[in-house]
Amino acid sequence: MAQLLITGGAGFIGSHTCLVLLEAGHQLLVLDDFSNSSAVALERVAELAGTRLQRAQPTLEAAPDALTLVEGDIRDAQCLEALFASAKAFGLPIQAVIHFAGLKAVGESVQQPLRYWDVNLVGSQRLLRAMDQHNCRTMVFSSSATLYGYPSPEQVPIPETAPIKPINPYGASKHAVEALLADLARCSGAAEAIQASGGGWRIARLRYFNPVGAHPSGRIGEDPNGIPNNLFPFITQVAIGRRPELTVFGDDWPTPDGTGVRDYIHVMDLAEGHREALHSLLRADPQMLTLNLGSGQGASVLDVVKAMEAASQRAIPYRIAPRRPGDAAISVANPSLAAQQLQWQTQRSLTDICRDGWAWQQANPNGYGDGCR
Ligand code: NAD
Ligand code: UDP
């Protein structure tokens, strides 16, 4: 059992990972500002894990439970300091951080670059400083396949060694955090002092491809704000009747059916990938892992439409429109390094993704509900 800090743990990927980590016996402190999530997600995680959700201030008035939720911002240095110091005072020092908190909408990042750099880079920097000060030097970081920019066809499936060419402020901010983490992993300036204070950095930079689907219970899932930008939640909302039709962005891509191809990964596979990355770091000497988390399988927009029609037994009306600016034709992972380093690979198919995503959408037509953010 380890005491973990999960930033952004109320969000889509964070909530599913919290469940997997609770089931693995870990004790979790979640820090989230609910800018894109609801505490209801964590109440449901607690229910699925057979525990209760404890709410606390950053100063932790009582010893943390299996699942403790603190509302706060990763950019708030005082909040971070209080959290690390209080956990230590209760004899449960934070041993590792899984860092999901951040802003993730590509289009918004083009409109609001300062906000994206502030939350994603400055927030990560403050978090890393608090960790360092408290001799907690193990981090699993949410990076993204968006770092690969527009992969050329000969690079697909994309290995981790592919050129890094972020094409928007979101990708650039993730690239900057990756660079900062690489500098920490290489840091040897004060080797003796670091050794004396608990050792060097253990870091996993996980580059996710397209996380989709939901826990099979239908109790937790993705709950985007407003009109979804991403294909999968848009399709489930068309299937449930919240939106009249899907707009397919281009049928003239150089792909088998002309629509864009992506590597969709079930969010439970992704959550299990985090568990394996964490366990690998906790077992090993200081090191840095940089791994693609994807299935290695490509699916086109029309493949996803067909799979969701089969899962929901409903027609998904769609209309072909011009290509979306900034899109790539194909993005598919080469996930062999993660298989080799973590003994992890995806277990769930596109059919499973659509079955579970549809179960979540059907049981929660309005997500976690209005007014509970
Ligand atoms: P999400 O928006 O559902 O979760 C992010 C969480 O962070 C939310 O709960 C939000 O309230 C919280 N948060 C945001 N800013 C915060 C701040 N300043 N302080 C504290 N909490 C804050 O997103 P997600 O899909 O679960 O993504 C998790 C991480 O994975 C993000 O870093 C994202 O960039 C990365 N990622 C996501 C995808 C994807 O397609 N979903 C792909 C690649 C990488
Ligand atoms: N897409 C689409 N209609 C939508 C949203 C997405 O046709 O309403 C396409 C998009 O062009 C891409 C694929 O679906 O080919 C996946 O897009 P998404 O935004 O989900 O992921 P990303 O492009 O970030 O990989």
mmCIF file with all atom_site columns, N, CA and C in Angstrom, residues 281-321:
data_model
loop_
_atom_site.group_PDB
_atom_site.id
_atom_site.type_symbol
_atom_site.label_atom_id
_atom_site.label_alt_id
_atom_site.label_comp_id
_atom_site.label_asym_id
_atom_site.label_entity_id
_atom_site.label_seq_id
_atom_site.pdbx_PDB_ins_code
_atom_site.Cartn_x
_atom_site.Cartn_y
_atom_site.Cartn_z
_atom_site.occupancy
_atom_site.B_iso_or_equiv
_atom_site.pdbx_formal_charge
_atom_site.auth_seq_id
_atom_site.auth_comp_id
_atom_site.auth_asym_id
_atom_site.auth_atom_id
_atom_site.pdbx_PDB_model_num
ATOM 1   N N  . LEU A 1 281 ? 7.605   1.937  -11.155 1.00 0.00 ? 281 LEU A N  1
ATOM 2   C CA . LEU A 1 281 ? 8.470   2.981  -10.585 1.00 0.00 ? 281 LEU A CA 1
ATOM 3   C C  . LEU A 1 281 ? 8.778   2.685  -9.125  1.00 0.00 ? 281 LEU A C  1
ATOM 4   N N  . LEU A 1 282 ? 7.769   2.245  -8.374  1.00 0.00 ? 282 LEU A N  1
ATOM 5   C CA . LEU A 1 282 ? 7.979   2.024  -6.935  1.00 0.00 ? 282 LEU A CA 1
ATOM 6   C C  . LEU A 1 282 ? 8.937   0.850  -6.690  1.00 0.00 ? 282 LEU A C  1
ATOM 7   N N  . ARG A 1 283 ? 8.991   -0.085 -7.637  1.00 0.00 ? 283 ARG A N  1
ATOM 8   C CA . ARG A 1 283 ? 9.875   -1.259 -7.505  1.00 0.00 ? 283 ARG A CA 1
ATOM 9   C C  . ARG A 1 283 ? 11.320  -0.943 -7.880  1.00 0.00 ? 283 ARG A C  1
ATOM 10  N N  . ALA A 1 284 ? 11.491  0.014  -8.805  1.00 0.00 ? 284 ALA A N  1
ATOM 11  C CA . ALA A 1 284 ? 12.795  0.139  -9.468  1.00 0.00 ? 284 ALA A CA 1
ATOM 12  C C  . ALA A 1 284 ? 13.627  1.278  -8.897  1.00 0.00 ? 284 ALA A C  1
ATOM 13  N N  . ASP A 1 285 ? 14.869  1.349  -9.366  1.00 0.00 ? 285 ASP A N  1
ATOM 14  C CA . ASP A 1 285 ? 15.748  2.466  -9.034  1.00 0.00 ? 285 ASP A CA 1
ATOM 15  C C  . ASP A 1 285 ? 15.230  3.713  -9.746  1.00 0.00 ? 285 ASP A C  1
ATOM 16  N N  . PRO A 1 286 ? 15.718  4.889  -9.328  1.00 0.00 ? 286 PRO A N  1
ATOM 17  C CA . PRO A 1 286 ? 15.320  6.107  -10.032 1.00 0.00 ? 286 PRO A CA 1
ATOM 18  C C  . PRO A 1 286 ? 15.518  5.955  -11.540 1.00 0.00 ? 286 PRO A C  1
ATOM 19  N N  . GLN A 1 287 ? 14.526  6.392  -12.281 1.00 0.00 ? 287 GLN A N  1
ATOM 20  C CA . GLN A 1 287 ? 14.567  6.227  -13.732 1.00 0.00 ? 287 GLN A CA 1
ATOM 21  C C  . GLN A 1 287 ? 13.462  7.058  -14.355 1.00 0.00 ? 287 GLN A C  1
ATOM 22  N N  . MET A 1 288 ? 13.477  7.185  -15.665 1.00 0.00 ? 288 MET A N  1
ATOM 23  C CA . MET A 1 288 ? 12.367  7.833  -16.357 1.00 0.00 ? 288 MET A CA 1
ATOM 24  C C  . MET A 1 288 ? 11.858  6.913  -17.469 1.00 0.00 ? 288 MET A C  1
ATOM 25  N N  . LEU A 1 289 ? 10.560  6.630  -17.415 1.00 0.00 ? 289 LEU A N  1
ATOM 26  C CA . LEU A 1 289 ? 9.898   5.847  -18.457 1.00 0.00 ? 289 LEU A CA 1
ATOM 27  C C  . LEU A 1 289 ? 9.124   6.815  -19.354 1.00 0.00 ? 289 LEU A C  1
ATOM 28  N N  . THR A 1 290 ? 9.225   6.622  -20.654 1.00 0.00 ? 290 THR A N  1
ATOM 29  C CA . THR A 1 290 ? 8.421   7.423  -21.592 1.00 0.00 ? 290 THR A CA 1
ATOM 30  C C  . THR A 1 290 ? 7.697   6.422  -22.476 1.00 0.00 ? 290 THR A C  1
ATOM 31  N N  . LEU A 1 291 ? 6.379   6.346  -22.312 1.00 0.00 ? 291 LEU A N  1
ATOM 32  C CA . LEU A 1 291 ? 5.660   5.236  -22.936 1.00 0.00 ? 291 LEU A CA 1
ATOM 33  C C  . LEU A 1 291 ? 4.381   5.692  -23.626 1.00 0.00 ? 291 LEU A C  1
ATOM 34  N N  . ASN A 1 292 ? 4.159   5.167  -24.803 1.00 0.00 ? 292 ASN A N  1
ATOM 35  C CA . ASN A 1 292 ? 2.859   5.305  -25.463 1.00 0.00 ? 292 ASN A CA 1
ATOM 36  C C  . ASN A 1 292 ? 1.863   4.387  -24.762 1.00 0.00 ? 292 ASN A C  1
ATOM 37  N N  . LEU A 1 293 ? 0.672   4.894  -24.462 1.00 0.00 ? 293 LEU A N  1
ATOM 38  C CA . LEU A 1 293 ? -0.402  4.015  -24.011 1.00 0.00 ? 293 LEU A CA 1
ATOM 39  C C  . LEU A 1 293 ? -1.502  4.065  -25.074 1.00 0.00 ? 293 LEU A C  1
ATOM 40  N N  . GLY A 1 294 ? -1.564  3.017  -25.844 1.00 0.00 ? 294 GLY A N  1
ATOM 41  C CA . GLY A 1 294 ? -2.570  2.900  -26.894 1.00 0.00 ? 294 GLY A CA 1
ATOM 42  C C  . GLY A 1 294 ? -2.784  1.429  -27.168 1.00 0.00 ? 294 GLY A C  1
ATOM 43  N N  . SER A 1 295 ? -3.715  1.143  -28.090 1.00 0.00 ? 295 SER A N  1
ATOM 44  C CA . SER A 1 295 ? -4.023  -0.261 -28.371 1.00 0.00 ? 295 SER A CA 1
ATOM 45  C C  . SER A 1 295 ? -3.177  -0.805 -29.520 1.00 0.00 ? 295 SER A C  1
ATOM 46  N N  . GLY A 1 296 ? -2.654  0.115  -30.343 1.00 0.00 ? 296 GLY A N  1
ATOM 47  C CA . GLY A 1 296 ? -1.941  -0.323 -31.545 1.00 0.00 ? 296 GLY A CA 1
ATOM 48  C C  . GLY A 1 296 ? -2.891  -0.590 -32.713 1.00 0.00 ? 296 GLY A C  1
ATOM 49  N N  . GLN A 1 297 ? -4.200  -0.404 -32.485 1.00 0.00 ? 297 GLN A N  1
ATOM 50  C CA . GLN A 1 297 ? -5.203  -0.654 -33.538 1.00 0.00 ? 297 GLN A CA 1
ATOM 51  C C  . GLN A 1 297 ? -5.816  0.677  -33.969 1.00 0.00 ? 297 GLN A C  1
ATOM 52  N N  . GLY A 1 298 ? -5.972  0.841  -35.261 1.00 0.00 ? 298 GLY A N  1
ATOM 53  C CA . GLY A 1 298 ? -6.616  2.058  -35.748 1.00 0.00 ? 298 GLY A CA 1
ATOM 54  C C  . GLY A 1 298 ? -8.090  1.821  -36.049 1.00 0.00 ? 298 GLY A C  1
ATOM 55  N N  . ALA A 1 299 ? -8.928  2.819  -35.768 1.00 0.00 ? 299 ALA A N  1
ATOM 56  C CA . ALA A 1 299 ? -10.352 2.746  -36.152 1.00 0.00 ? 299 ALA A CA 1
ATOM 57  C C  . ALA A 1 299 ? -10.712 4.075  -36.808 1.00 0.00 ? 299 ALA A C  1
ATOM 58  N N  . SER A 1 300 ? -11.469 4.003  -37.900 1.00 0.00 ? 300 SER A N  1
ATOM 59  C CA . SER A 1 300 ? -11.872 5.226  -38.596 1.00 0.00 ? 300 SER A CA 1
ATOM 60  C C  . SER A 1 300 ? -13.129 5.790  -37.929 1.00 0.00 ? 300 SER A C  1
ATOM 61  N N  . VAL A 1 301 ? -13.474 7.008  -38.307 1.00 0.00 ? 301 VAL A N  1
ATOM 62  C CA . VAL A 1 301 ? -14.707 7.612  -37.770 1.00 0.00 ? 301 VAL A CA 1
ATOM 63  C C  . VAL A 1 301 ? -15.899 6.702  -38.083 1.00 0.00 ? 301 VAL A C  1
ATOM 64  N N  . LEU A 1 302 ? -15.934 6.195  -39.320 1.00 0.00 ? 302 LEU A N  1
ATOM 65  C CA . LEU A 1 302 ? -17.088 5.345  -39.691 1.00 0.00 ? 302 LEU A CA 1
ATOM 66  C C  . LEU A 1 302 ? -17.057 3.995  -38.969 1.00 0.00 ? 302 LEU A C  1
ATOM 67  N N  . ASP A 1 303 ? -15.860 3.488  -38.649 1.00 0.00 ? 303 ASP A N  1
ATOM 68  C CA . ASP A 1 303 ? -15.784 2.259  -37.827 1.00 0.00 ? 303 ASP A CA 1
ATOM 69  C C  . ASP A 1 303 ? -16.438 2.501  -36.462 1.00 0.00 ? 303 ASP A C  1
ATOM 70  N N  . VAL A 1 304 ? -16.169 3.676  -35.890 1.00 0.00 ? 304 VAL A N  1
ATOM 71  C CA . VAL A 1 304 ? -16.717 3.975  -34.556 1.00 0.00 ? 304 VAL A CA 1
ATOM 72  C C  . VAL A 1 304 ? -18.238 4.142  -34.655 1.00 0.00 ? 304 VAL A C  1
ATOM 73  N N  . VAL A 1 305 ? -18.690 4.802  -35.726 1.00 0.00 ? 305 VAL A N  1
ATOM 74  C CA . VAL A 1 305 ? -20.143 4.963  -35.920 1.00 0.00 ? 305 VAL A CA 1
ATOM 75  C C  . VAL A 1 305 ? -20.808 3.579  -35.972 1.00 0.00 ? 305 VAL A C  1
ATOM 76  N N  . LYS A 1 306 ? -20.223 2.676  -36.755 1.00 0.00 ? 306 LYS A N  1
ATOM 77  C CA . LYS A 1 306 ? -20.831 1.337  -36.900 1.00 0.00 ? 306 LYS A CA 1
ATOM 78  C C  . LYS A 1 306 ? -20.814 0.585  -35.575 1.00 0.00 ? 306 LYS A C  1
ATOM 79  N N  . ALA A 1 307 ? -19.706 0.670  -34.868 1.00 0.00 ? 307 ALA A N  1
ATOM 80  C CA . ALA A 1 307 ? -19.596 -0.057 -33.588 1.00 0.00 ? 307 ALA A CA 1
ATOM 81  C C  . ALA A 1 307 ? -20.599 0.498  -32.573 1.00 0.00 ? 307 ALA A C  1
ATOM 82  N N  . MET A 1 308 ? -20.815 1.818  -32.598 1.00 0.00 ? 308 MET A N  1
ATOM 83  C CA . MET A 1 308 ? -21.775 2.404  -31.646 1.00 0.00 ? 308 MET A CA 1
ATOM 84  C C  . MET A 1 308 ? -23.213 2.086  -32.067 1.00 0.00 ? 308 MET A C  1
ATOM 85  N N  . GLU A 1 309 ? -23.462 2.017  -33.351 1.00 0.00 ? 309 GLU A N  1
ATOM 86  C CA . GLU A 1 309 ? -24.811 1.619  -33.801 1.00 0.00 ? 309 GLU A CA 1
ATOM 87  C C  . GLU A 1 309 ? -25.115 0.196  -33.327 1.00 0.00 ? 309 GLU A C  1
ATOM 88  N N  . ALA A 1 310 ? -24.112 -0.669 -33.394 1.00 0.00 ? 310 ALA A N  1
ATOM 89  C CA . ALA A 1 310 ? -24.323 -2.054 -32.949 1.00 0.00 ? 310 ALA A CA 1
ATOM 90  C C  . ALA A 1 310 ? -24.539 -2.104 -31.435 1.00 0.00 ? 310 ALA A C  1
ATOM 91  N N  . ALA A 1 311 ? -23.759 -1.323 -30.682 1.00 0.00 ? 311 ALA A N  1
ATOM 92  C CA . ALA A 1 311 ? -23.876 -1.357 -29.217 1.00 0.00 ? 311 ALA A CA 1
ATOM 93  C C  . ALA A 1 311 ? -25.212 -0.790 -28.747 1.00 0.00 ? 311 ALA A C  1
ATOM 94  N N  . SER A 1 312 ? -25.653 0.292  -29.409 1.00 0.00 ? 312 SER A N  1
ATOM 95  C CA . SER A 1 312 ? -26.849 0.993  -28.931 1.00 0.00 ? 312 SER A CA 1
ATOM 96  C C  . SER A 1 312 ? -28.125 0.507  -29.612 1.00 0.00 ? 312 SER A C  1
ATOM 97  N N  . GLN A 1 313 ? -27.941 -0.249 -30.690 1.00 0.00 ? 313 GLN A N  1
ATOM 98  C CA . GLN A 1 313 ? -29.095 -0.663 -31.492 1.00 0.00 ? 313 GLN A CA 1
ATOM 99  C C  . GLN A 1 313 ? -29.873 0.544  -31.977 1.00 0.00 ? 313 GLN A C  1
ATOM 100 N N  . ARG A 1 314 ? -29.160 1.639  -32.228 1.00 0.00 ? 314 ARG A N  1
ATOM 101 C CA . ARG A 1 314 ? -29.795 2.848  -32.759 1.00 0.00 ? 314 ARG A CA 1
ATOM 102 C C  . ARG A 1 314 ? -28.997 3.341  -33.964 1.00 0.00 ? 314 ARG A C  1
ATOM 103 N N  . ALA A 1 315 ? -29.698 4.004  -34.882 1.00 0.00 ? 315 ALA A N  1
ATOM 104 C CA . ALA A 1 315 ? -29.000 4.591  -36.026 1.00 0.00 ? 315 ALA A CA 1
ATOM 105 C C  . ALA A 1 315 ? -28.284 5.863  -35.574 1.00 0.00 ? 315 ALA A C  1
ATOM 106 N N  . ILE A 1 316 ? -27.099 6.098  -36.104 1.00 0.00 ? 316 ILE A N  1
ATOM 107 C CA . ILE A 1 316 ? -26.371 7.341  -35.810 1.00 0.00 ? 316 ILE A CA 1
ATOM 108 C C  . ILE A 1 316 ? -26.337 8.143  -37.110 1.00 0.00 ? 316 ILE A C  1
ATOM 109 N N  . PRO A 1 317 ? -27.252 9.102  -37.271 1.00 0.00 ? 317 PRO A N  1
ATOM 110 C CA . PRO A 1 317 ? -27.209 9.899  -38.496 1.00 0.00 ? 317 PRO A CA 1
ATOM 111 C C  . PRO A 1 317 ? -25.924 10.719 -38.568 1.00 0.00 ? 317 PRO A C  1
ATOM 112 N N  . TYR A 1 318 ? -25.354 10.812 -39.757 1.00 0.00 ? 318 TYR A N  1
ATOM 113 C CA . TYR A 1 318 ? -24.164 11.654 -39.893 1.00 0.00 ? 318 TYR A CA 1
ATOM 114 C C  . TYR A 1 318 ? -24.147 12.351 -41.238 1.00 0.00 ? 318 TYR A C  1
ATOM 115 N N  . ARG A 1 319 ? -23.354 13.406 -41.281 1.00 0.00 ? 319 ARG A N  1
ATOM 116 C CA . ARG A 1 319 ? -23.226 14.238 -42.476 1.00 0.00 ? 319 ARG A CA 1
ATOM 117 C C  . ARG A 1 319 ? -21.733 14.461 -42.686 1.00 0.00 ? 319 ARG A C  1
ATOM 118 N N  . ILE A 1 320 ? -21.300 14.349 -43.947 1.00 0.00 ? 320 ILE A N  1
ATOM 119 C CA . ILE A 1 320 ? -19.881 14.584 -44.245 1.00 0.00 ? 320 ILE A CA 1
ATOM 120 C C  . ILE A 1 320 ? -19.654 16.092 -44.413 1.00 0.00 ? 320 ILE A C  1
ATOM 121 N N  . ALA A 1 321 ? -18.651 16.599 -43.746 1.00 0.00 ? 321 ALA A N  1
ATOM 122 C CA . ALA A 1 321 ? -18.303 18.020 -43.835 1.00 0.00 ? 321 ALA A CA 1
ATOM 123 C C  . ALA A 1 321 ? -16.819 18.129 -44.193 1.00 0.00 ? 321 ALA A C  1
#
